[in-house]
Short mmCIF file of C-alpha atoms in Angstrom, two decimals:
data_model
loop_
_atom_site.label_atom_id
_atom_site.label_comp_id
_atom_site.label_asym_id
_atom_site.label_seq_id
_atom_site.Cartn_x
_atom_site.Cartn_y
_atom_site.Cartn_z
CA MET A 1 -16.97 0.82 -6.47
CA PHE A 2 -14.79 2.25 -9.08
CA THR A 3 -12.38 -0.35 -10.77
CA VAL A 4 -9.76 -0.33 -13.48
CA ASP A 5 -8.90 -2.82 -16.08
CA GLN A 6 -5.09 -2.07 -16.22
CA CYS A 7 -2.60 -0.85 -13.80
CA CYS A 8 -0.43 2.14 -14.83
CA CYS A 9 -1.86 2.01 -18.36
CA CYS A 10 0.42 -0.87 -19.41
CA PHE A 11 0.07 -3.75 -16.92
CA THR A 12 -2.59 -6.12 -16.61
CA LEU A 13 -4.13 -6.09 -13.12
CA LYS A 14 -2.19 -9.34 -12.31
CA TRP A 15 1.29 -7.92 -13.02
CA GLY A 16 0.33 -4.45 -11.83
CA THR A 17 -0.60 -6.03 -8.49
CA LEU A 18 2.91 -7.73 -8.50
CA ALA A 19 4.61 -4.44 -9.22
CA ILE A 20 2.67 -2.53 -6.62
CA ALA A 21 3.40 -5.25 -3.94
CA ILE A 22 7.06 -5.13 -4.75
CA PHE A 23 7.13 -1.43 -4.65
CA ARG A 24 5.35 -1.26 -1.35
CA ILE A 25 7.66 -3.85 0.20
CA LEU A 26 10.71 -1.90 -0.88
CA HIS A 27 8.96 1.32 0.21
CA SER A 28 8.40 -0.30 3.72
CA LEU A 29 11.89 -1.47 3.97
CA ALA A 30 13.26 2.02 2.98
CA ASP A 31 10.91 3.63 5.52
CA ILE A 32 11.97 1.15 8.33
CA SER A 33 15.63 1.85 7.63
CA PHE A 34 15.35 5.49 7.38
CA ALA A 35 13.34 5.70 10.61
CA LEU A 36 15.73 3.58 12.58
CA PHE A 37 19.10 4.56 11.07
CA VAL A 38 19.03 7.88 9.35
CA SER A 39 16.35 10.23 10.73
CA ARG A 40 16.11 11.64 14.17
CA ILE A 41 12.55 10.90 14.75
CA SER A 42 11.43 9.53 18.13
CA GLY A 43 8.37 8.83 20.06
CA LEU A 44 5.14 7.83 18.35
CA GLU A 45 6.34 8.14 14.84
CA LEU A 46 9.23 5.80 15.34
CA TYR A 47 7.03 3.31 17.25
CA LEU A 48 4.35 3.39 14.61
CA THR A 49 7.00 2.95 11.90
CA ALA A 50 8.65 -0.03 13.55
CA ALA A 51 5.29 -1.77 14.45
CA LEU A 52 3.14 -1.11 11.24
CA ARG A 53 5.70 -1.45 8.53
CA PRO A 54 6.68 -5.17 9.16
CA ILE A 55 2.96 -6.03 9.21
CA HIS A 56 2.49 -4.15 5.91
CA ILE A 57 5.38 -6.16 4.36
CA ILE A 58 3.49 -9.36 5.48
CA VAL A 59 0.20 -8.35 3.76
CA CYS A 60 2.26 -7.29 0.66
CA ILE A 61 3.68 -10.82 0.55
CA LEU A 62 0.26 -12.34 0.75
CA LEU A 63 -0.73 -10.03 -2.20
CA ILE A 64 2.08 -11.56 -4.10
CA VAL A 65 1.00 -15.03 -3.19
CA SER A 66 -2.62 -14.04 -4.38
CA ILE A 67 -1.18 -13.71 -7.95
CA TRP A 68 -0.34 -17.35 -8.14
CA VAL A 69 -2.86 -18.94 -5.73
CA GLN A 70 -5.68 -16.77 -7.06
CA LYS A 71 -7.62 -16.47 -3.62
CA SER A 72 -9.32 -13.18 -2.96
CA LEU A 73 -9.03 -13.81 0.68
CA LEU A 74 -5.30 -13.00 0.50
CA VAL A 75 -5.87 -9.55 -0.94
CA ILE A 76 -8.38 -8.37 1.88
CA GLY A 77 -5.51 -7.84 4.29
CA TYR A 78 -3.70 -5.47 1.90
CA LEU A 79 -6.98 -3.51 1.29
CA ILE A 80 -7.74 -2.99 4.87
CA TYR A 81 -4.27 -2.42 6.10
CA ASP A 82 -3.51 0.11 3.34
CA VAL A 83 -6.37 2.21 4.34
CA ILE A 84 -5.17 2.23 7.91
CA LEU A 85 -1.74 3.27 6.62
CA MET A 86 -3.17 6.03 4.36
CA ILE A 87 -5.21 7.43 7.39
CA ALA A 88 -2.01 7.41 9.44
CA LEU A 89 -0.02 9.11 6.77
CA LEU A 90 -2.91 11.79 6.46
CA GLY A 91 -2.47 12.38 10.16
CA PHE A 92 1.35 12.83 9.86
CA SER A 93 0.94 15.15 7.01
CA ILE A 94 -1.45 17.21 9.06
CA TYR A 95 1.01 17.24 11.93
CA TYR A 96 3.81 18.24 9.43
CA PHE A 97 1.77 21.13 7.97
CA CYS A 98 0.97 22.35 11.61
CA SER A 99 4.62 22.13 12.77
CA GLY A 100 5.68 24.21 9.57
CA GLU A 101 7.33 21.40 7.70
CA ILE A 102 5.30 22.19 4.53
CA LEU A 103 7.59 20.23 2.07
CA ILE A 104 7.28 16.93 3.99
CA GLY A 105 3.58 17.48 4.33
CA VAL A 106 3.22 18.11 0.56
CA VAL A 107 5.20 14.87 -0.14
CA ALA A 108 2.97 12.96 2.27
CA ILE A 109 -0.11 14.13 0.44
CA LEU A 110 1.37 13.13 -2.86
CA PHE A 111 1.99 9.78 -1.50
CA ILE A 112 -1.45 9.45 -0.26
CA PHE A 113 -2.77 10.09 -3.80
CA LEU A 114 -0.51 7.46 -5.16
CA PHE A 115 -1.46 4.95 -2.63
CA ILE A 116 -5.08 5.60 -3.32
CA TYR A 117 -4.44 4.77 -7.08
CA PHE A 118 -2.61 1.61 -5.94
CA TRP A 119 -5.48 0.72 -3.67
CA ILE A 120 -8.00 1.05 -6.62
CA CYS A 121 -5.72 -1.21 -8.70
CA VAL A 122 -5.46 -3.93 -6.00
CA PHE A 123 -9.22 -3.62 -5.34
CA SER A 124 -9.79 -4.21 -9.06
CA TRP A 125 -7.59 -7.24 -8.77
CA PHE A 126 -9.58 -8.44 -5.77
CA MET A 127 -12.95 -8.05 -7.79
CA GLU A 128 -11.34 -10.01 -10.66
CA LEU A 129 -10.39 -12.84 -8.34
CA ARG A 130 -13.90 -12.92 -6.86
CA LYS A 131 -15.22 -13.12 -10.39
CA LEU A 132 -12.94 -16.12 -11.11
CA GLU A 133 -13.87 -17.80 -7.90
CA LYS A 134 -17.62 -17.43 -8.71
CA GLU A 135 -16.88 -19.08 -12.11
CA ASN A 136 -15.26 -22.08 -10.62
#
């Protein structure tokens, strides 16, 4: 599997993972706030946002904890859950393209690429933790 040695070309994996987790928590909070208070979405999208984002915040907090506790098990939740969120986002982007909302679909696709890079960075942190656990 493809791994990287640094995150965003300037952070070590440890600090890059922290930055990713904080960014994703803020993104999830903004997404929840937008869905509940600003947008006029309803139905499935509202329910998925209200249900999935709090769980995502929890796995991001576990990701932050993994930086100090250094247990690879804490990272697995993020890796699995982020794939689920990216698949859901891909589904929504297809829906937006089909419903004629091209700009929102393009933005969703760009976020998917960003989240794939984040996933690779966190996976690299996971592999580094596994290596440290094997050495100890």
